[in-house]
């Protein structure tokens, strides 16, 4: 094993083999003029250029030798950022920086990010305004969008990072703990002051991976609720005009219809998250509950740490990219997964049902757009798959069609108010079993929690009265 406890590489935009060389002579160059060689605690002693011809005594020659002064300065600046980080399990400053760099590079089809112009902002505002008017006729939940905004991809990154932090930090914390566990005991004893440095670099490693994924996702999403979670600020219905245009490019549907249909979905999500106060915490709590049951595949970490070589600093990052998470096969973990999948399906199914009801008689392309979006949510894009690798979870509703059918049946049987009234309490919502038997749920006498609340209130008053009576009785005795 090399002397480097963790072989973290530079961020991906910087060259990692600056000298174009590999370790051709493990024995040669092992002792520089300083005589430290392999005793170097950072593991640079065996690198080409160490104490050999042309390498002098510069321990960084092998890593940065071919960089020009400007690139070298940037590399050292980022290395300094990695080592100086003292925050949580993910270096979110680095994640944001890399996400913005990915956005600036453009998508695979060559589309570059661009500032949103006044005409595009006006078109989005008008689409959301009209969408809310249509939704007023098909749902009892009032508008949840206090403002309508048009974002560039970079603006989407800035606006959604706080939500990603809430989702990713619990899993990243588990990875950080696992890294310390897989170190041999003798290395843990020797590491001492280096533990803090390793945590900093671990946060940077995760920050790089999350930044890459967020930047990629910014090139795919069309709004702030694409993954079924409220990623943006409350009350802001957002669309990304550039991505909306890319989404509708090959559909043969007029661009204004595409924009309006996507605005309907965004506005419908906003109604749910604004007027069902427990829903956001319920969804994020389900994600966190599932994350607590995930175990890290320490065998992959052990293999990566055991074979670390300073000339191949990307090994640990590759192990992370390949996935190290395994859900525990316990009843609790299975229940957490079922709870999360059902919650996502119910949210997406309700949105699907009410948007279709609002659009079917007004947009000739409603059916085609509905099916396109269903397939898109069922399969996910490359960035969503990257997040599944990083956090061990696919944020997609596996039973969207079942849930949409159930909500539509509820509308027919109980009306709009009866359907939307189920969002008053999480215990009133359909369960995974109900998705298997929608007719049974639709025609079942639904629970009325107002009576239960009344009973509890009367019981509380009774307890209070009993206490007062006891006091009076004691007073009489006196």
XYZ file of N, CA and C in Angstrom, residues 146-400:
765
model
N -46.747 31.925 -5.781
C -46.833 33.374 -5.582
C -46.114 34.119 -6.696
N -45.130 33.462 -7.307
C -44.414 34.052 -8.440
C -44.108 32.965 -9.459
N -43.940 33.393 -10.699
C -43.511 32.493 -11.773
C -42.170 32.997 -12.285
N -41.195 32.118 -12.372
C -39.846 32.529 -12.759
C -39.340 31.661 -13.905
N -38.496 32.252 -14.722
C -37.814 31.534 -15.806
C -36.335 31.496 -15.463
N -35.802 30.303 -15.318
C -34.414 30.143 -14.881
C -33.514 29.691 -16.024
N -32.278 30.151 -15.984
C -31.232 29.519 -16.770
C -30.798 28.258 -16.024
N -29.955 27.440 -16.634
C -29.472 26.229 -15.951
C -28.646 26.590 -14.728
N -27.829 27.630 -14.847
C -27.014 28.058 -13.710
C -27.884 28.541 -12.561
N -28.972 29.229 -12.871
C -29.882 29.692 -11.821
C -30.573 28.510 -11.155
N -30.885 27.475 -11.922
C -31.482 26.268 -11.330
C -30.514 25.635 -10.332
N -29.229 25.585 -10.688
C -28.216 25.026 -9.776
C -28.224 25.798 -8.461
N -28.153 27.111 -8.524
C -28.114 27.939 -7.321
C -29.362 27.736 -6.463
N -30.517 27.653 -7.110
C -31.782 27.608 -6.371
C -32.048 26.255 -5.714
N -31.504 25.180 -6.278
C -31.860 23.834 -5.788
C -30.807 23.196 -4.901
N -29.617 23.763 -4.807
C -28.566 23.137 -3.996
C -28.962 22.933 -2.534
N -29.689 23.864 -1.888
C -30.087 23.597 -0.498
C -30.907 22.321 -0.333
N -31.780 22.036 -1.291
C -32.583 20.803 -1.202
C -31.706 19.576 -1.416
N -30.772 19.643 -2.374
C -29.873 18.512 -2.587
C -29.024 18.252 -1.345
N -28.647 19.325 -0.664
C -27.864 19.157 0.557
C -28.646 18.362 1.590
N -29.918 18.661 1.731
C -30.755 17.932 2.677
C -30.889 16.466 2.295
N -30.883 16.172 1.005
C -31.028 14.799 0.537
C -29.733 13.998 0.651
N -28.609 14.636 0.341
C -27.350 13.905 0.180
C -26.545 13.797 1.466
N -26.596 14.813 2.332
C -25.746 14.824 3.519
C -25.865 13.561 4.385
N -27.091 13.032 4.625
C -27.155 11.827 5.468
C -26.386 10.641 4.900
N -26.431 10.457 3.580
C -25.702 9.343 2.975
C -24.205 9.621 2.984
N -23.823 10.860 2.677
C -22.402 11.209 2.665
C -21.786 11.022 4.041
N -22.561 11.291 5.085
C -22.063 11.096 6.447
C -21.718 9.631 6.686
N -22.540 8.742 6.158
C -22.284 7.311 6.321
C -21.026 6.895 5.572
N -20.811 7.476 4.401
C -19.609 7.157 3.639
C -18.371 7.634 4.374
N -18.445 8.853 4.944
C -17.303 9.371 5.688
C -16.949 8.492 6.866
N -17.946 8.008 7.572
C -17.683 7.115 8.699
C -17.093 5.798 8.224
N -17.590 5.294 7.080
C -17.079 4.027 6.551
C -15.633 4.145 6.125
N -15.231 5.308 5.626
C -13.840 5.501 5.218
C -12.893 5.309 6.403
N -13.288 5.865 7.547
C -12.442 5.686 8.713
C -12.419 4.246 9.193
N -13.543 3.547 9.045
C -13.624 2.174 9.533
C -12.749 1.215 8.734
N -12.567 1.489 7.415
C -11.838 0.530 6.599
C -10.336 0.722 6.682
N -9.864 1.804 7.300
C -8.422 1.983 7.459
C -7.880 0.939 8.438
N -6.752 0.327 8.128
C -6.134 -0.592 9.091
C -5.852 0.123 10.401
N -5.907 -0.634 11.495
C -5.712 -0.039 12.807
C -4.377 0.689 12.911
N -3.319 0.081 12.350
C -2.022 0.736 12.448
C -1.995 2.060 11.701
N -2.751 2.117 10.577
C -2.799 3.377 9.834
C -3.609 4.411 10.595
N -4.688 3.954 11.260
C -5.476 4.898 12.039
C -4.636 5.508 13.151
N -3.786 4.669 13.765
C -2.930 5.174 14.829
C -1.899 6.148 14.296
N -1.377 5.851 13.096
C -0.355 6.712 12.506
C -0.952 7.998 11.948
N -2.212 7.915 11.518
C -2.793 9.052 10.821
C -2.835 10.291 11.702
N -3.345 10.135 12.907
C -3.369 11.243 13.839
C -3.862 12.540 13.228
N -2.961 13.508 13.085
C -3.365 14.830 12.574
C -3.906 14.790 11.148
N -3.622 13.693 10.418
C -4.071 13.637 9.031
C -5.556 13.289 8.898
N -6.186 12.863 9.999
C -7.597 12.495 9.924
C -8.433 13.678 9.445
N -8.143 14.846 9.987
C -8.879 16.033 9.568
C -8.698 16.323 8.093
N -7.463 16.138 7.604
C -7.200 16.357 6.196
C -7.966 15.359 5.339
N -8.022 14.119 5.785
C -8.732 13.101 5.015
C -10.232 13.415 4.964
N -10.781 13.911 6.068
C -12.196 14.278 6.058
C -12.436 15.435 5.090
N -11.513 16.395 5.087
C -11.653 17.515 4.162
C -11.637 17.038 2.724
N -10.716 16.131 2.421
C -10.617 15.640 1.056
C -11.781 14.709 0.729
N -12.301 14.014 1.740
C -13.483 13.202 1.514
C -14.683 14.076 1.162
N -14.829 15.193 1.881
C -15.896 16.134 1.548
C -15.732 16.702 0.156
N -14.463 16.931 -0.236
C -14.203 17.443 -1.581
C -14.524 16.395 -2.633
N -14.194 15.133 -2.354
C -14.482 14.071 -3.306
C -15.982 13.959 -3.565
N -16.764 13.957 -2.476
C -18.205 13.883 -2.643
C -18.729 15.142 -3.324
N -18.139 16.284 -2.982
C -18.546 17.530 -3.609
C -18.346 17.505 -5.108
N -17.239 16.904 -5.557
C -16.978 16.784 -6.991
C -18.052 15.939 -7.666
N -18.360 14.802 -7.066
C -19.322 13.895 -7.678
C -20.723 14.506 -7.710
N -21.131 15.122 -6.598
C -22.453 15.746 -6.553
C -22.507 16.929 -7.511
N -21.436 17.702 -7.571
C -21.397 18.828 -8.500
C -21.555 18.383 -9.943
N -20.889 17.298 -10.301
C -21.027 16.763 -11.659
C -22.483 16.371 -11.930
N -23.097 15.686 -10.977
C -24.465 15.196 -11.186
C -25.461 16.351 -11.240
N -25.320 17.329 -10.348
C -26.228 18.479 -10.366
C -26.079 19.252 -11.669
N -24.825 19.420 -12.120
C -24.603 20.116 -13.378
C -25.226 19.387 -14.555
N -25.129 18.068 -14.569
C -25.759 17.284 -15.629
C -27.280 17.391 -15.563
N -27.815 17.297 -14.350
C -29.266 17.350 -14.189
C -29.817 18.703 -14.634
N -29.029 19.761 -14.437
C -29.457 21.096 -14.861
C -29.676 21.163 -16.364
N -29.032 20.267 -17.105
C -29.228 20.234 -18.547
C -30.416 19.405 -18.982
N -31.100 18.742 -18.035
C -32.210 17.850 -18.365
C -33.561 18.339 -17.851
N -33.580 18.960 -16.661
C -34.851 19.293 -16.018
C -35.547 20.430 -16.755
N -36.873 20.472 -16.633
C -37.648 21.553 -17.254
C -38.253 22.486 -16.211
N -38.203 22.101 -14.931
C -38.763 22.936 -13.878
C -38.114 22.625 -12.546
N -38.795 23.007 -11.460
C -38.217 22.810 -10.121
C -38.733 21.561 -9.429
N -39.667 20.834 -10.061
C -40.285 19.680 -9.394
C -40.192 18.413 -10.240
N -39.225 18.348 -11.140
C -39.138 17.223 -12.067
C -38.971 15.878 -11.381
N -38.294 15.845 -10.233
C -38.053 14.566 -9.571
C -39.102 14.271 -8.511
N -40.206 15.050 -8.512
C -41.281 14.791 -7.568
C -41.065 15.386 -6.196
N -39.952 16.082 -6.004
C -39.651 16.730 -4.732
C -39.574 18.240 -4.949
N -39.927 19.023 -3.943
C -39.840 20.487 -4.080
C -38.396 20.956 -3.929
N -37.682 21.055 -5.024
C -36.260 21.397 -4.974
C -36.022 22.891 -4.879
N -36.947 23.694 -5.360
C -36.756 25.137 -5.369
C -37.392 25.815 -4.172
N -37.257 27.145 -4.092
C -37.880 27.899 -2.996
C -39.402 27.768 -3.034
N -40.015 27.804 -1.874
C -41.465 27.664 -1.778
C -42.162 28.810 -2.509
N -43.211 28.458 -3.230
C -44.029 29.464 -3.886
C -43.518 29.948 -5.224
N -42.419 29.384 -5.710
C -41.883 29.791 -7.005
C -42.102 28.688 -8.031
N -42.992 28.945 -8.974
C -43.176 28.022 -10.093
C -42.132 28.375 -11.142
N -41.255 27.430 -11.443
C -40.122 27.736 -12.312
C -40.092 26.828 -13.528
N -39.751 27.399 -14.652
C -39.465 26.645 -15.865
C -38.115 27.097 -16.412
N -37.441 26.194 -17.106
C -36.168 26.494 -17.770
C -36.427 26.561 -19.268
N -36.572 27.747 -19.843
C -36.940 27.873 -21.261
C -36.038 27.091 -22.201
N -34.740 27.082 -21.944
C -33.815 26.370 -22.825
C -34.108 24.878 -22.835
N -34.376 24.307 -21.671
C -34.656 22.878 -21.575
C -36.070 22.542 -22.045
N -36.995 23.461 -21.855
C -38.348 23.265 -22.380
C -38.292 23.163 -23.903
N -37.497 24.034 -24.504
C -37.342 23.998 -25.961
C -36.716 22.680 -26.408
N -35.690 22.220 -25.690
C -35.041 20.952 -26.042
C -35.987 19.774 -25.858
N -36.821 19.827 -24.811
C -37.773 18.748 -24.553
C -38.764 18.593 -25.710
N -39.245 19.701 -26.246
C -40.262 19.641 -27.290
C -39.723 19.604 -28.702
N -38.408 19.556 -28.829
C -37.775 19.695 -30.144
C -38.272 18.688 -31.170
N -38.332 17.421 -30.825
C -38.667 16.372 -31.790
C -40.054 15.790 -31.589
N -40.913 16.487 -30.857
C -42.247 15.953 -30.561
C -43.282 16.324 -31.613
N -42.988 17.287 -32.449
C -43.976 17.735 -33.425
C -45.149 18.451 -32.800
N -44.920 19.072 -31.638
C -45.964 19.790 -30.910
C -45.589 21.265 -30.868
N -46.530 22.178 -31.083
C -46.221 23.612 -31.002
C -45.556 23.968 -29.675
N -44.567 24.838 -29.724
C -43.782 25.163 -28.533
C -44.628 25.774 -27.423
N -45.651 26.554 -27.780
C -46.473 27.155 -26.737
C -47.307 26.107 -26.004
N -47.707 25.023 -26.709
C -48.438 23.942 -26.045
C -47.524 23.161 -25.103
N -46.297 22.928 -25.543
C -45.337 22.238 -24.683
C -45.099 23.049 -23.414
N -44.873 24.326 -23.577
C -44.623 25.196 -22.421
C -45.816 25.205 -21.482
N -47.018 25.286 -22.040
C -48.210 25.357 -21.207
C -48.447 24.049 -20.459
N -48.213 22.923 -21.115
C -48.415 21.642 -20.449
C -47.419 21.479 -19.293
N -46.166 21.859 -19.521
C -45.159 21.776 -18.457
C -45.468 22.775 -17.347
N -46.023 23.931 -17.705
C -46.434 24.898 -16.688
C -47.573 24.337 -15.839
N -48.486 23.590 -16.442
C -49.555 22.934 -15.686
C -48.980 21.981 -14.637
N -48.004 21.194 -15.023
C -47.400 20.253 -14.084
C -46.674 20.987 -12.953
N -45.928 22.012 -13.303
C -45.206 22.770 -12.286
C -46.181 23.442 -11.319
N -47.233 24.057 -11.854
C -48.211 24.739 -11.001
C -48.987 23.751 -10.130
N -49.265 22.562 -10.653
C -49.969 21.547 -9.864
C -49.106 21.075 -8.693
N -47.816 20.843 -8.953
C -46.906 20.483 -7.855
C -46.892 21.583 -6.795
N -46.831 22.824 -7.229
C -46.765 23.935 -6.282
C -48.007 23.981 -5.399
N -49.167 23.661 -5.934
C -50.398 23.640 -5.128
C -50.299 22.601 -4.016
N -49.824 21.425 -4.369
C -49.694 20.385 -3.348
C -48.731 20.806 -2.247
N -47.539 21.244 -2.628
C -46.519 21.538 -1.619
C -46.851 22.777 -0.798
N -47.661 23.684 -1.362
C -48.017 24.896 -0.622
C -49.161 24.663 0.352
N -50.106 23.801 0.001
C -51.335 23.684 0.787
C -51.484 22.337 1.494
N -50.479 21.490 1.394
C -50.433 20.270 2.207
C -49.199 20.415 3.092
N -49.332 21.062 4.243
C -48.173 21.501 5.027
C -47.235 20.391 5.474
N -47.757 19.178 5.618
C -46.906 18.089 6.092
C -46.193 17.364 4.959
N -46.505 17.682 3.695
C -46.044 16.855 2.581
C -44.536 16.939 2.361
N -43.977 18.133 2.411
C -42.539 18.278 2.180
C -41.731 17.475 3.197
N -42.052 17.654 4.485
C -41.308 16.924 5.518
C -41.564 15.426 5.408
N -42.752 15.041 4.966
C -43.074 13.620 4.793
C -42.181 13.000 3.718
N -42.022 13.695 2.597
C -41.205 13.164 1.504
C -39.727 13.133 1.867
N -39.222 14.243 2.380
C -37.808 14.285 2.744
C -37.521 13.339 3.906
N -38.487 13.210 4.820
C -38.305 12.262 5.910
C -38.262 10.829 5.413
N -39.049 10.526 4.366
C -39.013 9.179 3.792
C -37.659 8.897 3.144
N -37.104 9.908 2.476
C -35.769 9.739 1.883
C -34.732 9.508 2.974
N -34.785 10.320 4.030
C -33.815 10.172 5.109
C -33.982 8.841 5.835
N -35.238 8.413 6.000
C -35.473 7.131 6.650
C -34.890 5.983 5.858
N -35.032 6.063 4.548
C -34.432 5.031 3.697
C -32.912 5.101 3.761
N -32.365 6.318 3.765
C -30.909 6.481 3.790
C -30.303 5.906 5.068
N -31.025 6.019 6.180
C -30.494 5.479 7.439
C -30.321 3.970 7.386
N -31.088 3.307 6.545
C -30.990 1.855 6.445
C -30.005 1.377 5.403
N -29.381 2.309 4.687
C -28.400 1.921 3.668
C -27.071 1.603 4.327
N -26.449 0.539 3.919
C -25.118 0.219 4.412
C -24.113 0.380 3.277
N -22.929 0.800 3.640
C -21.874 1.008 2.655
C -21.162 -0.309 2.407
N -20.950 -0.628 1.149
C -20.216 -1.834 0.780
C -18.741 -1.598 1.076
N -18.343 -1.934 2.301
C -16.973 -1.636 2.718
C -15.944 -2.468 1.967
N -16.367 -3.575 1.354
C -15.394 -4.368 0.603
C -14.840 -3.571 -0.572
N -15.695 -2.759 -1.207
C -15.212 -1.918 -2.308
C -14.270 -0.839 -1.785
N -14.617 -0.270 -0.628
C -13.728 0.732 -0.051
C -12.402 0.111 0.353
N -12.455 -1.058 0.981
C -11.222 -1.723 1.398
C -10.333 -2.034 0.204
N -10.963 -2.494 -0.866
C -10.192 -2.794 -2.070
C -9.542 -1.538 -2.632
N -10.324 -0.446 -2.663
C -9.785 0.801 -3.202
C -8.654 1.335 -2.329
N -8.871 1.342 -0.994
C -7.847 1.851 -0.089
C -6.612 0.957 -0.103
N -6.831 -0.357 -0.179
C -5.710 -1.284 -0.152
C -4.833 -1.212 -1.389
N -5.377 -0.740 -2.497
C -4.615 -0.689 -3.738
C -4.287 0.735 -4.165
N -4.485 1.685 -3.264
C -4.250 3.071 -3.642
C -2.797 3.285 -4.059
N -2.643 4.036 -5.105
C -1.326 4.372 -5.622
C -1.361 5.851 -5.977
N -0.387 6.641 -5.543
C -0.417 8.071 -5.861
C -0.476 8.361 -7.348
N -0.029 7.410 -8.188
C -0.091 7.643 -9.630
C -1.474 7.359 -10.190
N -2.352 6.801 -9.355
C -3.729 6.545 -9.782
C -4.678 7.082 -8.716
N -4.737 8.398 -8.552
C -5.520 8.987 -7.460
C -7.019 8.924 -7.672
N -7.435 8.456 -8.837
C -8.859 8.464 -9.129
C -9.559 7.187 -8.673
N -8.805 6.243 -8.074
C -9.389 4.936 -7.764
C -10.568 5.028 -6.804
N -10.418 5.835 -5.751
C -11.502 5.919 -4.781
C -12.725 6.589 -5.385
N -12.515 7.593 -6.231
C -13.628 8.235 -6.894
C -14.347 7.252 -7.814
N -13.574 6.413 -8.505
C -14.196 5.428 -9.381
C -15.025 4.444 -8.571
N -14.531 4.062 -7.380
C -15.297 3.157 -6.524
C -16.627 3.791 -6.124
N -16.595 5.093 -5.843
C -17.818 5.779 -5.488
C -18.778 5.830 -6.666
N -18.245 6.113 -7.865
C -19.090 6.206 -9.051
C -19.745 4.866 -9.387
N -19.076 3.774 -9.068
C -19.615 2.454 -9.376
C -20.680 2.032 -8.375
N -20.802 2.776 -7.300
C -21.846 2.471 -6.326
C -21.334 1.616 -5.186
N -21.513 2.084 -3.973
C -21.063 1.339 -2.802
C -22.201 1.109 -1.818
N -23.428 1.351 -2.249
C -24.545 1.316 -1.321
C -25.409 0.078 -1.529
N -25.768 -0.540 -0.432
C -26.640 -1.708 -0.469
C -27.733 -1.534 0.579
N -29.005 -1.607 0.187
C -30.056 -1.520 1.194
C -30.038 -2.755 2.085
N -30.231 -2.532 3.362
C -30.281 -3.657 4.293
C -31.556 -4.457 4.064
N -31.433 -5.748 4.084
C -32.577 -6.622 3.836
C -33.310 -6.864 5.148
N -33.935 -5.810 5.644
C -34.681 -5.900 6.894
C -36.113 -5.437 6.643
N -37.050 -5.861 7.484
C -38.432 -5.391 7.329
C -38.534 -3.874 7.420
N -37.718 -3.261 8.306
C -37.774 -1.812 8.458
C -37.345 -1.108 7.177
N -36.271 -1.611 6.548
C -35.783 -0.977 5.328
C -36.762 -1.171 4.170
N -37.347 -2.352 4.082
C -38.343 -2.600 3.035
C -39.557 -1.699 3.230
N -39.946 -1.495 4.486
C -41.087 -0.616 4.764
C -40.754 0.827 4.406
N -39.515 1.243 4.687
C -39.098 2.608 4.361
C -39.107 2.823 2.849
N -38.643 1.835 2.108
C -38.633 1.952 0.649
C -40.057 1.994 0.100
N -40.930 1.126 0.624
C -42.321 1.112 0.163
C -43.007 2.434 0.474
N -42.720 2.996 1.651
C -43.305 4.281 2.037
C -42.855 5.381 1.087
N -41.584 5.387 0.749
C -41.066 6.420 -0.140
C -41.615 6.267 -1.548
N -41.591 5.061 -2.074
C -42.080 4.840 -3.439
C -43.574 5.165 -3.550
N -44.335 4.809 -2.515
C -45.769 5.109 -2.542
C -46.011 6.612 -2.479
N -45.252 7.313 -1.630
C -45.418 8.761 -1.513
C -45.098 9.455 -2.833
N -44.006 9.050 -3.479
C -43.652 9.649 -4.765
C -44.717 9.343 -5.814
N -45.218 8.120 -5.815
C -46.244 7.741 -6.791
C -47.533 8.530 -6.564
N -47.918 8.728 -5.312
C -49.147 9.467 -5.034
C -49.038 10.925 -5.465
N -47.890 11.544 -5.220
C -47.690 12.936 -5.647
C -47.742 13.025 -7.166
N -46.954 12.192 -7.832
C -46.886 12.255 -9.287
C -48.206 11.805 -9.928
N -48.868 10.831 -9.312
C -50.148 10.369 -9.851
C -51.222 11.434 -9.756
N -51.257 12.167 -8.629
C -52.231 13.249 -8.480
C -51.971 14.343 -9.510
N -50.705 14.726 -9.657
C -50.358 15.757 -10.646
C -50.746 15.291 -12.040
N -50.426 14.042 -12.374
C -50.755 13.494 -13.685
C -52.260 13.550 -13.938
N -53.038 13.186 -12.930
C -54.498 13.122 -13.097
C -55.116 14.506 -13.256
N -54.736 15.459 -12.406
C -55.375 16.776 -12.481
C -54.907 17.548 -13.710
N -53.635 17.374 -14.099
C -53.147 18.055 -15.302
C -53.857 17.513 -16.539
N -54.048 16.203 -16.593
C -54.748 15.623 -17.740
C -56.185 16.124 -17.801
N -56.830 16.215 -16.656
C -58.209 16.707 -16.617
C -58.284 18.157 -17.101
N -57.269 18.952 -16.736
C -57.272 20.353 -17.122
C -56.932 20.546 -18.595
N -56.103 19.649 -19.159
C -55.573 19.874 -20.505
C -56.296 19.121 -21.610
N -56.993 18.033 -21.262
C -57.476 17.127 -22.305
C -58.445 17.783 -23.283
N -59.250 18.741 -22.848
C -60.215 19.374 -23.744
C -59.696 20.687 -24.327
N -58.474 21.069 -23.934
C -57.951 22.364 -24.356
C -56.709 22.252 -25.230
N -55.934 21.189 -25.042
C -54.702 21.007 -25.798
C -54.826 19.747 -26.652
N -54.686 19.871 -27.954
C -54.808 18.708 -28.838
C -53.697 17.705 -28.609
N -52.576 18.174 -28.061
C -51.418 17.294 -27.844
C -51.354 16.749 -26.420
N -52.413 16.910 -25.632
C -52.376 16.537 -24.213
C -52.023 15.068 -24.004
N -52.642 14.176 -24.775
C -52.382 12.745 -24.598
C -50.929 12.400 -24.932
N -50.414 12.955 -26.025
C -49.035 12.663 -26.428
C -48.039 13.191 -25.404
N -48.271 14.402 -24.903
C -47.366 14.973 -23.908
C -47.437 14.194 -22.596
N -48.620 13.747 -22.240
C -48.770 12.962 -21.015
C -47.961 11.671 -21.095
N -48.067 10.972 -22.208
C -47.344 9.713 -22.348
C -45.840 9.931 -22.401
N -45.406 10.993 -23.059
C -43.974 11.300 -23.120
C -43.408 11.541 -21.727
N -44.125 12.302 -20.921
C -43.646 12.604 -19.572
C -43.715 11.387 -18.660
N -44.714 10.543 -18.847
C -44.772 9.309 -18.062
C -43.559 8.434 -18.332
N -43.215 8.308 -19.588
C -42.055 7.483 -19.932
C -40.767 8.115 -19.421
N -40.714 9.416 -19.498
C -39.521 10.129 -19.020
C -39.328 9.910 -17.525
N -40.423 9.974 -16.752
C -40.320 9.757 -15.313
C -40.049 8.296 -14.981
N -40.509 7.395 -15.832
C -40.323 5.967 -15.543
C -38.882 5.521 -15.769
N -38.210 6.125 -16.737
C -36.861 5.680 -17.080
C -35.774 6.543 -16.461
N -36.031 7.830 -16.308
C -35.011 8.714 -15.758
C -33.917 9.007 -16.761
N -33.229 10.106 -16.563
C -32.131 10.487 -17.436
C -30.785 10.100 -16.855
N -29.706 10.395 -17.564
C -28.355 10.035 -17.091
C -28.026 10.632 -15.732
N -28.404 11.898 -15.519
C -28.079 12.526 -14.242
C -28.836 11.876 -13.090
N -30.101 11.519 -13.323
C -30.871 10.856 -12.273
C -30.250 9.506 -11.933
N -29.744 8.813 -12.953
C -29.068 7.544 -12.707
C -27.776 7.756 -11.927
N -27.108 8.887 -12.172
C -25.900 9.207 -11.413
C -26.239 9.393 -9.946
N -27.337 10.086 -9.654
C -27.751 10.262 -8.269
C -28.132 8.934 -7.636
N -28.724 8.055 -8.404
C -29.061 6.742 -7.861
C -27.800 6.008 -7.427
N -26.717 6.187 -8.182
C -25.449 5.579 -7.816
C -24.870 6.221 -6.569
N -24.973 7.546 -6.485
C -24.333 8.269 -5.391
C -25.064 8.135 -4.066
N -26.396 8.117 -4.079
C -27.142 8.057 -2.820
C -27.892 6.748 -2.649
N -27.711 5.826 -3.599
C -28.316 4.508 -3.451
C -29.822 4.503 -3.577
N -30.389 5.466 -4.311
C -31.837 5.581 -4.360
C -32.269 6.199 -5.677
N -33.276 5.598 -6.291
C -33.867 6.153 -7.505
C -35.090 6.979 -7.113
N -35.039 8.276 -7.413
C -36.138 9.165 -7.057
C -37.170 9.188 -8.177
N -37.815 8.066 -8.368
C -38.852 8.034 -9.402
C -40.032 7.184 -8.912
N -41.229 7.532 -9.351
C -42.415 6.797 -8.903
C -42.621 5.527 -9.726
N -42.403 4.388 -9.143
C -42.522 3.132 -9.878
C -43.980 2.809 -10.232
N -44.914 3.364 -9.489
C -46.308 3.002 -9.705
C -47.129 4.232 -10.089
N -46.575 5.079 -10.924
C -47.243 6.306 -11.322
C -48.587 6.019 -11.988
